[in-house]
Short mmCIF file of C-alpha atoms and ligand atoms in Angstrom, two decimals:
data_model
loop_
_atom_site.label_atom_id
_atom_site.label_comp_id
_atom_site.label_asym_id
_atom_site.label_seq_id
_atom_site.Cartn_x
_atom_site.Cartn_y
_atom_site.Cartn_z
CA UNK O 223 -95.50 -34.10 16.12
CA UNK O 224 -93.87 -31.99 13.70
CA UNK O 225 -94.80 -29.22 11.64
CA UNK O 226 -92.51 -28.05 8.23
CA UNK O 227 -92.82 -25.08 6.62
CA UNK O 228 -90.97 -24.56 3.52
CA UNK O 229 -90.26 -21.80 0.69
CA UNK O 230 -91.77 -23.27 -2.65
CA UNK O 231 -90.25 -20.48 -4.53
CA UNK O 232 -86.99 -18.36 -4.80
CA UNK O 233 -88.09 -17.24 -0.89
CA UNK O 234 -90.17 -14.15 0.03
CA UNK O 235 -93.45 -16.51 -0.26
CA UNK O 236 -94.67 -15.35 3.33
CA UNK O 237 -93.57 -17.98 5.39
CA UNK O 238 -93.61 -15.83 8.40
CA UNK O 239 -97.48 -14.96 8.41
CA UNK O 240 -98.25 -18.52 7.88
CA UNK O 241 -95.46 -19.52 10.72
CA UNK O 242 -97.05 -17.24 12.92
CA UNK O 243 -100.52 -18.22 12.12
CA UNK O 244 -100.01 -22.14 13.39
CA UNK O 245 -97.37 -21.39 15.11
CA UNK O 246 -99.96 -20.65 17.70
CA UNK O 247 -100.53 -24.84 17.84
CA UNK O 248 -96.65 -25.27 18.23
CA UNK O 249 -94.81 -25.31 21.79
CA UNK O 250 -91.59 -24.76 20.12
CA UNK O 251 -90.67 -23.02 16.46
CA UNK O 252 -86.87 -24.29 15.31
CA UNK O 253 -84.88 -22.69 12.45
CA UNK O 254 -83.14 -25.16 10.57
CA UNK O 255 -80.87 -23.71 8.19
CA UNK O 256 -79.48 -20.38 7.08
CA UNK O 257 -79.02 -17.20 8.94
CA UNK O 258 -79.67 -13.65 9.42
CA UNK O 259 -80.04 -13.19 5.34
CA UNK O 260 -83.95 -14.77 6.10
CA UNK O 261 -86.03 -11.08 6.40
CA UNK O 262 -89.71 -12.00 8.04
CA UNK O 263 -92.25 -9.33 8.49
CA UNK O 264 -94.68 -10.83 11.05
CA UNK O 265 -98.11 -8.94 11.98
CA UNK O 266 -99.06 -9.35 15.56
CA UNK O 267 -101.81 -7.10 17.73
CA UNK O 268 -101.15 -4.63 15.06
CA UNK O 269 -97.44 -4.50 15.41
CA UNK O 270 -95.17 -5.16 12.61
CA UNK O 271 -92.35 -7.06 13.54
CA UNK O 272 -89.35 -7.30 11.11
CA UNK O 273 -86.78 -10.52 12.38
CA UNK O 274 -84.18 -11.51 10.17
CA UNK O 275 -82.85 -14.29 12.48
CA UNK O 276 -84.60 -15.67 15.39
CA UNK O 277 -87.90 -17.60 14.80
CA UNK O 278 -90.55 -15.51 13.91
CA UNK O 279 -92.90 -17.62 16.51
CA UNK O 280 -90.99 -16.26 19.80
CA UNK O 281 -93.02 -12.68 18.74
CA UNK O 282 -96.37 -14.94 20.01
CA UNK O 283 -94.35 -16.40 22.92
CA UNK O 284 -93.03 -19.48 21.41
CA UNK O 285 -89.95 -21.19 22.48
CA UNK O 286 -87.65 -20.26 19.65
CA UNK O 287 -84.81 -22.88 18.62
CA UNK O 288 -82.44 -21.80 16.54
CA UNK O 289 -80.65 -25.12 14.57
CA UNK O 290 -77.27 -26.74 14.37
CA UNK O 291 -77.82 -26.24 10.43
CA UNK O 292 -77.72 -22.39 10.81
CA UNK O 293 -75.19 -19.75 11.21
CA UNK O 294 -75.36 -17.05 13.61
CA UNK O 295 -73.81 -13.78 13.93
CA UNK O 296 -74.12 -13.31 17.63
CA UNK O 297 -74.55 -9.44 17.21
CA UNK O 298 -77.81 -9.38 14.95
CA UNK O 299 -79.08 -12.38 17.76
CA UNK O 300 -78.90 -9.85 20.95
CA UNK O 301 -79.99 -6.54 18.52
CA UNK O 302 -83.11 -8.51 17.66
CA UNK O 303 -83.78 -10.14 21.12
CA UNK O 304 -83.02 -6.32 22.33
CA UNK O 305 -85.12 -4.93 20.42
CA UNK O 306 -88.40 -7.98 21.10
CA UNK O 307 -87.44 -6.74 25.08
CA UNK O 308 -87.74 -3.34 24.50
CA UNK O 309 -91.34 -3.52 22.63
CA UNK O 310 -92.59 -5.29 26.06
CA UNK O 311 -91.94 -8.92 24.78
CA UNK O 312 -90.18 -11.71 26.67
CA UNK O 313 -88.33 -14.16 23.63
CA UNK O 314 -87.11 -17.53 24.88
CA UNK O 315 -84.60 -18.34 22.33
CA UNK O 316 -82.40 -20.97 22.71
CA UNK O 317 -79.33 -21.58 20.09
CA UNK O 318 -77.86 -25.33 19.14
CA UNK O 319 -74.29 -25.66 20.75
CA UNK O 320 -73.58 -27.14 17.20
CA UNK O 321 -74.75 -24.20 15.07
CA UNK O 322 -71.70 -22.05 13.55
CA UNK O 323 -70.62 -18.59 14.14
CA UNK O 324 -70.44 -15.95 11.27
CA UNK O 325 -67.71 -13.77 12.34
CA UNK O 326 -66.52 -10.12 11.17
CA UNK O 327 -64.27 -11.86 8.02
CA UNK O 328 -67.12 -13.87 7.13
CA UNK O 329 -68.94 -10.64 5.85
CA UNK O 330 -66.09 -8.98 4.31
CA UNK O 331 -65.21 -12.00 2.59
CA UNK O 332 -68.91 -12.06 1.17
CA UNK O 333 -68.52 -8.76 -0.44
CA UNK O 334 -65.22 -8.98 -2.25
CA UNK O 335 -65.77 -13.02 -3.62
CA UNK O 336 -69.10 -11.64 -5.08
CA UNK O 337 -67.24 -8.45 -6.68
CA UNK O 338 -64.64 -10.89 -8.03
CA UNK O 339 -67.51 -13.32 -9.40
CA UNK O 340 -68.73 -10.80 -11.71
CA UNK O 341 -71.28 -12.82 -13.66
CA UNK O 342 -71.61 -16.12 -11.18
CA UNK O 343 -72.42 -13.23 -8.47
CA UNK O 344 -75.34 -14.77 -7.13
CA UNK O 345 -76.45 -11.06 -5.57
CA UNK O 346 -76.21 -12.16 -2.07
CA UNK O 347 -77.70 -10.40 1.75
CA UNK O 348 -73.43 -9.92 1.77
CA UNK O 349 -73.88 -11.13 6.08
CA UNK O 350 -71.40 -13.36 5.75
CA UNK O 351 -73.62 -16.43 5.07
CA UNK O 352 -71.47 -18.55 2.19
CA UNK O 353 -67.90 -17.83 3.93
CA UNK O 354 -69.31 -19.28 7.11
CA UNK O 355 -71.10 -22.52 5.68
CA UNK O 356 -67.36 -22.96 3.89
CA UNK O 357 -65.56 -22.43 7.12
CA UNK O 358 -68.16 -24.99 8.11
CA UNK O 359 -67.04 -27.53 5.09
CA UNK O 360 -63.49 -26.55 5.35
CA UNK O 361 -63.53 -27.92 8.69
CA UNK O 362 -62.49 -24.53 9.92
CA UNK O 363 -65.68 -22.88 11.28
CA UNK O 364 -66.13 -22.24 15.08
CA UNK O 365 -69.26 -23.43 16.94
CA UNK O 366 -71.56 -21.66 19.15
CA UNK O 367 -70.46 -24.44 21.72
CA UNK O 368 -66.59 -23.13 20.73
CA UNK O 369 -66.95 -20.28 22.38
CA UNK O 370 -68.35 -21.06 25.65
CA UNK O 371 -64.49 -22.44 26.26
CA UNK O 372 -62.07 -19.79 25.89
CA UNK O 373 -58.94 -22.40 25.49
CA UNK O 374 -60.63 -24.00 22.27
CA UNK O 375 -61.63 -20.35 20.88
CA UNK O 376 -58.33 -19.30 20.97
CA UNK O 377 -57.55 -22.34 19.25
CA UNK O 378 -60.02 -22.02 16.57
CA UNK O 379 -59.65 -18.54 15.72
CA UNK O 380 -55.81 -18.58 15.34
CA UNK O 381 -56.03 -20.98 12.77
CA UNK O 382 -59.54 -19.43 11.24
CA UNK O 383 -58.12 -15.93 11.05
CA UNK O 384 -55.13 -16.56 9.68
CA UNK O 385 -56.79 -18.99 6.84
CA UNK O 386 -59.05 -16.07 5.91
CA UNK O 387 -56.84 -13.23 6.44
CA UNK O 388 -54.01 -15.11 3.90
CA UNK O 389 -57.44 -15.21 1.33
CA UNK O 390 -58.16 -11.64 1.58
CA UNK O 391 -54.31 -10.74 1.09
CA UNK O 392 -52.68 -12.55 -0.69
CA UNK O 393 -55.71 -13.68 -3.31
CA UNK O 394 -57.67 -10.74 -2.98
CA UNK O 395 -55.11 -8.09 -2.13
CA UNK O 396 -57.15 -5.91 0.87
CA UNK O 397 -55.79 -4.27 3.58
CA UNK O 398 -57.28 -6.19 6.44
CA UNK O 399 -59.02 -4.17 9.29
CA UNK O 400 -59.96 -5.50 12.98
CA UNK O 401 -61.68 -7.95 10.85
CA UNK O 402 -58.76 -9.95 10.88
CA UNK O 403 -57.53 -9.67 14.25
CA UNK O 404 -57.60 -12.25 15.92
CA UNK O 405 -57.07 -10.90 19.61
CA UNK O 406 -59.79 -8.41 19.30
CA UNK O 407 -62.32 -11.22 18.07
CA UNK O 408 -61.22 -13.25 20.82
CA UNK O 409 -62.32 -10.15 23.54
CA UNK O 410 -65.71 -9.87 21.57
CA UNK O 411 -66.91 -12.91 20.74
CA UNK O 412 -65.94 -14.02 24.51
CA UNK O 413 -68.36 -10.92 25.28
CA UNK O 414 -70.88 -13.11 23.57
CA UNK O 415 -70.13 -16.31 24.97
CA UNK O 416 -70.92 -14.89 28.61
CA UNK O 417 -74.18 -13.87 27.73
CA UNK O 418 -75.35 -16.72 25.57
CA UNK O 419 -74.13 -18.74 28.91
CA UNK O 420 -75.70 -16.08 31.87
CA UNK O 421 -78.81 -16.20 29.65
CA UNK O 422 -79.02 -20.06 29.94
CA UNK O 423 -79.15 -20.07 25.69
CA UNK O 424 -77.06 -22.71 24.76
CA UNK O 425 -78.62 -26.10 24.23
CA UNK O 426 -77.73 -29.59 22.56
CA UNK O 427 -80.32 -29.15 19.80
CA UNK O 428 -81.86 -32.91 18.67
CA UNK O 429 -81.49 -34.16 22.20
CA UNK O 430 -83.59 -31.14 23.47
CA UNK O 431 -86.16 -31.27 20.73
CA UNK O 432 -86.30 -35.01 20.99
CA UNK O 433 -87.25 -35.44 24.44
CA UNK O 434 -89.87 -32.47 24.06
CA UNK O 435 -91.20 -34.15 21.82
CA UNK O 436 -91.17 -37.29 23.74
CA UNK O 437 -93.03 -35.40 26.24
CA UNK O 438 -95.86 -34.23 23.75
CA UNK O 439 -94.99 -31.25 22.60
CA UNK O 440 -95.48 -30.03 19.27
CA UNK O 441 -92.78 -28.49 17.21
CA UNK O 442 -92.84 -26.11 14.19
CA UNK O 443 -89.92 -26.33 11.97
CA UNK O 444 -89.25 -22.77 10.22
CA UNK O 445 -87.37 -23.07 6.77
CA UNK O 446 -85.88 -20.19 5.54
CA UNK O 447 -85.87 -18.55 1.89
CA UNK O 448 -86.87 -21.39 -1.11
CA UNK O 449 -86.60 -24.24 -2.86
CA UNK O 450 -85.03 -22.94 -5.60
CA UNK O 451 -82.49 -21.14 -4.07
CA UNK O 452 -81.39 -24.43 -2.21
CA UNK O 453 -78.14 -25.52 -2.72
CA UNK O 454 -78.14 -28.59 -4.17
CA UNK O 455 -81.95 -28.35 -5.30
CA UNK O 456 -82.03 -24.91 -6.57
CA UNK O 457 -80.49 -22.94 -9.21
CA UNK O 458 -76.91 -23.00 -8.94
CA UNK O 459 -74.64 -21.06 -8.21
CA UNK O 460 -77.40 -18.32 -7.66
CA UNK O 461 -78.55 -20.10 -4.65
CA UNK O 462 -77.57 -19.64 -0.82
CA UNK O 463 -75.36 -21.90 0.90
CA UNK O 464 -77.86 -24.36 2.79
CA UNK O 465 -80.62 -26.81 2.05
CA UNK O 466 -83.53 -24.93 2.13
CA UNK O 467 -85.89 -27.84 1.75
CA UNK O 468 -87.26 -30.45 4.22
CA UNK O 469 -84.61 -32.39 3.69
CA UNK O 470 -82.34 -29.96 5.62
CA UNK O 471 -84.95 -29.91 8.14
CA UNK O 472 -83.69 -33.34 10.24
CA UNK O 473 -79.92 -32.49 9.35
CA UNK O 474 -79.89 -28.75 10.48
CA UNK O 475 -81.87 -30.13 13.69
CA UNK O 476 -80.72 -33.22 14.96
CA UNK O 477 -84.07 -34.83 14.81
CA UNK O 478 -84.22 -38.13 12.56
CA UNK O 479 -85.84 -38.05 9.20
CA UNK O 480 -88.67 -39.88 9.97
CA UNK O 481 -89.85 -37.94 12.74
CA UNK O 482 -90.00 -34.85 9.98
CA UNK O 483 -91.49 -37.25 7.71
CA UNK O 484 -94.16 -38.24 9.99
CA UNK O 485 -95.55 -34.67 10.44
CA UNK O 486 -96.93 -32.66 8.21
CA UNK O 487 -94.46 -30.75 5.34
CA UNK O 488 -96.36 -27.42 4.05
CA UNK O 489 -94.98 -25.69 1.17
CA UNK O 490 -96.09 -21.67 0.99
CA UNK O 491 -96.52 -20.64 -2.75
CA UNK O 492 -96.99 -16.99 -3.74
CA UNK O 493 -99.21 -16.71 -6.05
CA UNK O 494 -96.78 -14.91 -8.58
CA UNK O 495 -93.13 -14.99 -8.53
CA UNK O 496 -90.51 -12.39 -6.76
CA UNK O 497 -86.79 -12.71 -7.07
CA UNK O 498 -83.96 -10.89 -5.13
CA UNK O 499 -80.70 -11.77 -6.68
CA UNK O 500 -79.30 -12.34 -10.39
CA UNK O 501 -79.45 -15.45 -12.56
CA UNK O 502 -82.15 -16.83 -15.20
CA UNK O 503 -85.90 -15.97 -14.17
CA UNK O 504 -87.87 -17.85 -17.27
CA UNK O 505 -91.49 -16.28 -16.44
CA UNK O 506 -90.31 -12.70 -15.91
CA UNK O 507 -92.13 -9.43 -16.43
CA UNK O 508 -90.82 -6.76 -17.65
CA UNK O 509 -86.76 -6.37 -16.13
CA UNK O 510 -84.69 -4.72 -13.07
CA UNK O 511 -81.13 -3.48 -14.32
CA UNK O 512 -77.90 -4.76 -12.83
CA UNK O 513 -80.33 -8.26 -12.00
CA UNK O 514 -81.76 -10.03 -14.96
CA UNK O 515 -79.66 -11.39 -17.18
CA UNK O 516 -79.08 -9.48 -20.89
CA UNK O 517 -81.05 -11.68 -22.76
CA UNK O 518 -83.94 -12.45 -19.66
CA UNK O 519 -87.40 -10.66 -18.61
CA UNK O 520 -90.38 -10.01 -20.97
CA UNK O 521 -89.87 -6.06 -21.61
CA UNK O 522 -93.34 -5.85 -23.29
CA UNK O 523 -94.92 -6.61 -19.95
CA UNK O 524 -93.20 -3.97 -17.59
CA UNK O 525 -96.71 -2.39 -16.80
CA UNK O 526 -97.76 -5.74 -15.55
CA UNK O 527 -94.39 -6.07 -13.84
CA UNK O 528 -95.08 -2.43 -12.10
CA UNK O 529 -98.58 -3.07 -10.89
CA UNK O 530 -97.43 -6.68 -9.25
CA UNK O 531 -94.43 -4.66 -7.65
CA UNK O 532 -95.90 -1.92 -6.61
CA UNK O 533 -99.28 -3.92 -4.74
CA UNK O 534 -97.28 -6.68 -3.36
CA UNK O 535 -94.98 -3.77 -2.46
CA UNK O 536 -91.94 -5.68 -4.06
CA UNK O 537 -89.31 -3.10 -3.11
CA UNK O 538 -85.90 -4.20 -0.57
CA UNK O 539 -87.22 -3.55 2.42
CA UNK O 540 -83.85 -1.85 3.47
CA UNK O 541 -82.69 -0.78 0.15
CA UNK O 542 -86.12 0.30 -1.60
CA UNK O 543 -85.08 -1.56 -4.75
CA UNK O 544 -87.29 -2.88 -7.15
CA UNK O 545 -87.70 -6.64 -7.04
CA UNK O 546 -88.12 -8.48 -10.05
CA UNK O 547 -91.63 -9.82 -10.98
CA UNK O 548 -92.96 -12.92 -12.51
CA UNK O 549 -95.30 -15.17 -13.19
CA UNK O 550 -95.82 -18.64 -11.30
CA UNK O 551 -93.78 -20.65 -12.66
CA UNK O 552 -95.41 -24.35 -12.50
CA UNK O 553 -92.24 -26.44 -13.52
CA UNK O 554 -90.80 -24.81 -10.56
CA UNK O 555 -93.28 -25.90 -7.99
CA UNK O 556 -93.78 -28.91 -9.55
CA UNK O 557 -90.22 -29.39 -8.98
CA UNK O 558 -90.55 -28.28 -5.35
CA UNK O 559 -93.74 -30.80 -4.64
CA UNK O 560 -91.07 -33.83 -5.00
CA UNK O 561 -88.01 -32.86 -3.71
CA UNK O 562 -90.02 -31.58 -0.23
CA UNK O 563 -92.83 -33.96 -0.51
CA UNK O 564 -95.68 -31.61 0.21
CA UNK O 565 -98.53 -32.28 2.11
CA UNK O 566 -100.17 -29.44 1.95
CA UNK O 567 -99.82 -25.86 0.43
CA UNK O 568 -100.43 -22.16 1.74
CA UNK O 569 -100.56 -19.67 -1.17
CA UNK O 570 -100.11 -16.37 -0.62
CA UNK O 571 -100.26 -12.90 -1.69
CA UNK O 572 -103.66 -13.67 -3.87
CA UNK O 573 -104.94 -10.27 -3.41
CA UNK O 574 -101.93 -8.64 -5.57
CA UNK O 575 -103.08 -10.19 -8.50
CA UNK O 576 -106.82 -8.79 -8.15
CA UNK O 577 -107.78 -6.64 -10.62
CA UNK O 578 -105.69 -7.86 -13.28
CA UNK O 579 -107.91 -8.98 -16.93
CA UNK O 580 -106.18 -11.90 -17.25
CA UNK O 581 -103.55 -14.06 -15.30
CA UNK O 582 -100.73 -16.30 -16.60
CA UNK O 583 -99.00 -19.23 -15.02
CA UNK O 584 -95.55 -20.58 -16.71
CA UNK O 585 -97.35 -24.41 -17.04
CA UNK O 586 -94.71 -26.33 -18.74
CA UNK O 587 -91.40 -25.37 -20.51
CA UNK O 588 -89.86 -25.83 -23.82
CA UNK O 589 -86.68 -27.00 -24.38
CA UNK O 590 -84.16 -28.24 -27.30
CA UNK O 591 -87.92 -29.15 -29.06
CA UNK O 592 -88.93 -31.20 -25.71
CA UNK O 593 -91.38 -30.31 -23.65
CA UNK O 594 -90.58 -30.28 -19.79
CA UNK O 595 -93.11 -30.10 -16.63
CA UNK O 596 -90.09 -29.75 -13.97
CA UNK O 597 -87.06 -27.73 -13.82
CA UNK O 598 -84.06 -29.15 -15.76
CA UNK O 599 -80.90 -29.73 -13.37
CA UNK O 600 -79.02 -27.51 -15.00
CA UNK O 601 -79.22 -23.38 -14.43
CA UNK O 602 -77.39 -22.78 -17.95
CA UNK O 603 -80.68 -25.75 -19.08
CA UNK O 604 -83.18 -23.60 -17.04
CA UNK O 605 -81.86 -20.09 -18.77
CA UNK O 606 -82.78 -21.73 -22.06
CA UNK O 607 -86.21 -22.82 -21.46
CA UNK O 608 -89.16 -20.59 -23.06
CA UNK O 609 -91.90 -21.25 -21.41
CA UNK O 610 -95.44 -22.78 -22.18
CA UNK O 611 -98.25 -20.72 -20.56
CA UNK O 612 -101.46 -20.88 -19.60
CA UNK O 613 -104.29 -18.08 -19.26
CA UNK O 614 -106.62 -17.19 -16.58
CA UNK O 615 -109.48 -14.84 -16.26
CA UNK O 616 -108.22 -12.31 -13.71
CA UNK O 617 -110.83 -11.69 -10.72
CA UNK O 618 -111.25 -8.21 -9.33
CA UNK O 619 -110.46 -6.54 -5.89
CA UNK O 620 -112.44 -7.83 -3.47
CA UNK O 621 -112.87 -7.58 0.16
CA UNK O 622 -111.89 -10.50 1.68
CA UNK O 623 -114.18 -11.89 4.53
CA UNK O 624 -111.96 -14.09 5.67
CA UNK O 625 -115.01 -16.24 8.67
CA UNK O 626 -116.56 -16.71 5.22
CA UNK O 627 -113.91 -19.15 3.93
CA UNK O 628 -113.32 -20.20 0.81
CA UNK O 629 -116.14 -19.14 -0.79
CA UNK O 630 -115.48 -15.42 0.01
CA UNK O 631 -113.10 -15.47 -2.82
CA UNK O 632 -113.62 -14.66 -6.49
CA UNK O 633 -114.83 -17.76 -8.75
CA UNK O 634 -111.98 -17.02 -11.04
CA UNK O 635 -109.42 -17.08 -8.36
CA UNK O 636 -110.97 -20.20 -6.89
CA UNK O 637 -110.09 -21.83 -10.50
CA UNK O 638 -106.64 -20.76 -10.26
CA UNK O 639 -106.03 -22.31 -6.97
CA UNK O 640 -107.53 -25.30 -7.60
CA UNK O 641 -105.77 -25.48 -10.74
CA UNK O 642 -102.29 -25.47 -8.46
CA UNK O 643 -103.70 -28.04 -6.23
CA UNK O 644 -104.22 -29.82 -9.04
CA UNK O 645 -101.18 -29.95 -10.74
CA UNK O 646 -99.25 -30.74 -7.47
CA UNK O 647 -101.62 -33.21 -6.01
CA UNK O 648 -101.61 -31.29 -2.89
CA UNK O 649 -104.29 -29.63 -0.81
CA UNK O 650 -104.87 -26.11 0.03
CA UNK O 651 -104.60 -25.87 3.32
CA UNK O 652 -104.65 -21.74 3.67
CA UNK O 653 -104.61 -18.94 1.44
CA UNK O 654 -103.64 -15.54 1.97
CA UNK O 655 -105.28 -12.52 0.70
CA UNK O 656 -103.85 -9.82 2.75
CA UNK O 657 -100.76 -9.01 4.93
CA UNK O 658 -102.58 -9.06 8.36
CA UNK O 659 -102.26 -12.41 10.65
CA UNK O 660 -106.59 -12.58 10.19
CA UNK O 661 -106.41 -12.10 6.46
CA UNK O 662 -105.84 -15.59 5.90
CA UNK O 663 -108.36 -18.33 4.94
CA UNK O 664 -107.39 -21.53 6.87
CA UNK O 665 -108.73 -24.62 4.87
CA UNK O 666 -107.06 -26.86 6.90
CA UNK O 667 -104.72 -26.47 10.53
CA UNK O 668 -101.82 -29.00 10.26
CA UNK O 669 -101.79 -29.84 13.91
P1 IMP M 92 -76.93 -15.37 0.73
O1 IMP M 92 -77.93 -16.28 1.36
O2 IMP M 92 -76.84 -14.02 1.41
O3 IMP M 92 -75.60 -16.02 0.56
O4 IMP M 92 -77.45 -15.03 -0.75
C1 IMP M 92 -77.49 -16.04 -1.75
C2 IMP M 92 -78.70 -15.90 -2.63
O5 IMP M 92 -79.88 -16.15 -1.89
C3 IMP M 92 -78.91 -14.49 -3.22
O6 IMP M 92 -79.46 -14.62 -4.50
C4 IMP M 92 -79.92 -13.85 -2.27
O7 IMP M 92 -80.63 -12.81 -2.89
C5 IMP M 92 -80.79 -15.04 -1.95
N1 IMP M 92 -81.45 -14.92 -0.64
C6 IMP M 92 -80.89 -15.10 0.56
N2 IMP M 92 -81.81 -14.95 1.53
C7 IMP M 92 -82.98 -14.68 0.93
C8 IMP M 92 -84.32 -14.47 1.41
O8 IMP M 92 -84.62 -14.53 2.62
N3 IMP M 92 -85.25 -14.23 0.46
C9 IMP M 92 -84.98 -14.22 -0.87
N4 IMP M 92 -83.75 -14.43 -1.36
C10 IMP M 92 -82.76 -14.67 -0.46
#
C-alpha cells in the first residue's frame, strides 16, 4: 500500500512533520522528484533535524529511497548521511541507479541563466536543479548507475562537459574553473561511485519497491516543494524543473500509476500562504523587495504580513530573508485538489494565525469581468486576477491539547477548516498547530 504526500501550495507547507508523523506506519519513505533544493526541518526526541535531500523518514529509521525522478548531487548525499551518523543515527538510504547526477557545471550554470533571465528569473535554491533535469531532456545527463562504470563515465562526461562548457563560453562568456574539467570530475565523481557501491546504495528503483511491496510492506512516497511550483501544473516559468504532484509520483519511481492511485494521496495545506521566489502572488500581504512583482502585494497590510512572518518564523532558513506572506489562496488549492486527486488533507501551521481579529481566504478570483474558482493556465492570466475574499472571525492563542482532538481547537478555527474541507471535498485528516512531531491533531492515519 502506498502513501502520497504532496505540497498543495508553492512548498514550505510542512510536509516533513506530517512525513515523519506516518511515516512511522511506512517500511520505506521514497523521494520522487527534485533534489537537494527541498529544505525539511523534522522534530524528533527533541532534535531538530534540517535534510535538504534524503527522506526525512530515515531520521525515525525508515528505509529511505531516493527516486529515478530526482537529481542528486552526490556531495550534499554523504554531508547529510555524515552528519545523521555523527548525531548517533544509522540512515539506510538507498539511491535509484536511474536517478541523475547534478554535477559542479550544473550549479554554475544555475546562477548565470537566472542573472541573464532578469525578469523570467524564477529566484531559484541556484544547486544546480534546472541544468540537470535539461541535461536529463537533452539526453545528455549522467546517471547514478553511469558512474558505477568508469568506461561509460568517461564517455558521458566528455561529451557533457564540453556541451556545457561551450554554453558558459561562448553564450555566456565566463572563464570556466575546475567546473569544467572534465578529468578532475572524472577523479571525483569516481570517488563517489566507490562509496555509493562499498555502501551497497545503488538499487533498481520500481523493481525494488515493487517486490516490497509485493511482500507487504508499506511505502510512503515523499513529494517535494508544491503544486504550484510544478512544472507543467504550476506557475510557469517560476516553477522548478519537476512534477511536483502525484502524478510524478509513479514516473519519478518506477511504480505503475495505479498502485499510487490505489493508496491514499494527502495534500498538506498551510493554513496561509508563503512564497520563496519571484513571480505573481494574487493574495499577498504587504511586499518583500527584489521578489514581488512592481505592481503585486497588498502594501496596506504589511503589519499583517509582519506578524504571519515573524510567528510562522518565515525567514530563509540559511539566508534570514523575509519570505513573502499571504493569504490562502482557494483557487489555488482548488486547483491542486484535481490535478493530485486528494484524498485527504493535513493543514498546517494553524497556530500562526491565532490571535489575529479577523482572517481572510482568497475564495474565488476575478478576471476580464469573469469570475474564476481555479487558477487560470496562464501565469501572465494568474498576475491579472484580483481576488474575491472571504472573512473569518480570527480565534485567539490557545494551548493546544493535542489527546483532546479536534475539539481542543478554537470554534472559529474549526469553521475555517471545515470551510477548506468543504470547498475541496476532502477530509481533514490532521492538523497542525505547532512545530513539534506531538503538536499535531491526527483525525485520521492513512495506513
Ligand atoms: P529550483 O528548484 O532551485 O530550480 O528553484 C525553482 C523555483 O522553485 C524557485 O522559485 C524556488 O524558490 C522554488 N523552490 C525550490 N525548492 C523549493 C522548496 O523546497 N520550497 C519552496 N520553494 C522552492
Amino acid at each position: 500500500m502506498t502513501v502520497t504526500i504532496v505540497g498543495s501550495q508553492l512548498g514550505d507547507e510542512g510536509k516533513g512533520g506530517i512525513v515523519d508523523l506516518y511515516g512511522d506506519s511506512a517500511d520505506i519513505v521514497v523521494r520522487y522528484q527534485g533534489g537537494d533544493n527541498a529544505g525539511h526541518t523534522v522534530v524528533h526526541d527533541g532534535e531538530t533535524y534540517k535534510l535538504s535531500l534524503v527522506p526525512s523518514g530515515v531520521v525515525r529509521g525508515t528505509t529511505g529511497v531516493i527516486g529515478n525522478g530526482c537529481v542528486i548531487n552526490p556531495e550534499t548525499l554523504f554531508e547529510e548521511i555524515d552528519t545523521l551518523r555523527e548525531r548517533g543515527l544509522e540512515p539506510d538510504v538507498r539511491i535509484a541507479a536511474r536517478a541523475h547526477v547534478i554535477f559542479p557545471y550544473h550549479r554554475v550554470l544555475d546562477g548565470i541563466e537566472e542573472e541573464a533571465k532578469d525578469d523570467l528569473a524564477a529566484g531559484t535554491t541556484g544547486r544546480g536543479i534546472g541544468p540537470t533535469y535539461e541535461d536529463k531532456a537533452g539526453r545528455r545527463g549522467i546517471r547514478v548507475g553511469d558512474l558505477l562504470d568508469s568506461d561509460v563515465l568517461r564517455k558521458r562526461l566528455e561529451y557533457a562537459v564540453s556541451h556545457n562548457r561551450a554554453l558558459a563560453t561562448e553564450v555566456y562568456g565566463i572563464d570556466p574553473g575546475e567546473e569544467f574539467d572534465a578529468e578532475h570530475l572524472y577523479e571525483t565523481y569516481r570517488g563517489f561511485a566507490r562509496r555509493l557501491e562499498n555502501e551497497g546504495m545503488v538499487v533498481n528503483c520500481g523493481e525494488f519497491l515493487s517486490s516490497k511491496i509485493d511482500a507487504g510492506a508499506t511505502v510512503m512516497l515523499e513529494g517535494a516543494q508544491g503544486t504550484a511550483i510544478d512544472i507543467d501544473h504550476g506557475i510557469y516559468p517560476y516553477v522548478t524543473s519537476s512534477n511536483t504532484t502525484a502524478t510524478g509520483a509513479p514516473a519519478g519511481t518506477g511504480l505503475a500509476p495505479a498502485t499510487i492511485g490505489d493508496g491514499e494521496i494527502v495534500g498538506i495545506v498551510k493554513a496561509y500562504l508563503s512564497r520563496v521566489g519571484t513571480g505573481p502572488l494574487p493574495t499577498e500581504l504587504g511586499r518583500v523587495e527584489g521578489q514581488t512583482p512592481a505592481d503585486g502585494g497588498d502594501r496596506e497590510a504589511s503589519d499583517t504580513a509582519t506578524y504571519i512572518r515573524d510567528e510562522g518564523g518565515e525567514y530563509g532558513t540559511v539566508t534570514g530573508r523575509p519570505r513573502r506572506v499571504g493569504w490562502l489562496d482557494m483557487p489555488m488549492l482548488r486547483h491542486a485538489a484535481r490535478a493530485n486527486g486528494f484524498t485527504g488533507l493535513a493543514v498546517n501551521h494553524l497556530d500562526v494565525l491565532a490571535g489575529l481579529e479577523e482572517v481572510q481566504v482568497g475564495h474565488a478570483y476575478e478576471l476580464d469581468g469573469e469570475t474564476l474558482h481555479s487558477m487560470p493556465p496562464t501565469t501572465e492570466q494568474w498576475g491579472r486576477c484580483s481576488v474575491v475574499t472571504k472573512t473569518f472571525d480570527g480565534w485567539p492563542e490557545f494551548d493546544p491539547v493535542v489527546e483532546n482532538g479536534y475539539e481542543t481547537l478554537p470554534a472559529a478555527a474549526r469553521t475555517y477548516l471545515e470551510y477548506i474541507s468543504e470547498e475541496l471535498s476532502t477530509p481533514i485528516y490532521a492538523v497542525g498547530v505547532g512545530p513539534g512531531r506531538t503538536e499535531t491533531i491526527v483525525l485520521e492515519d492513512p495506513f
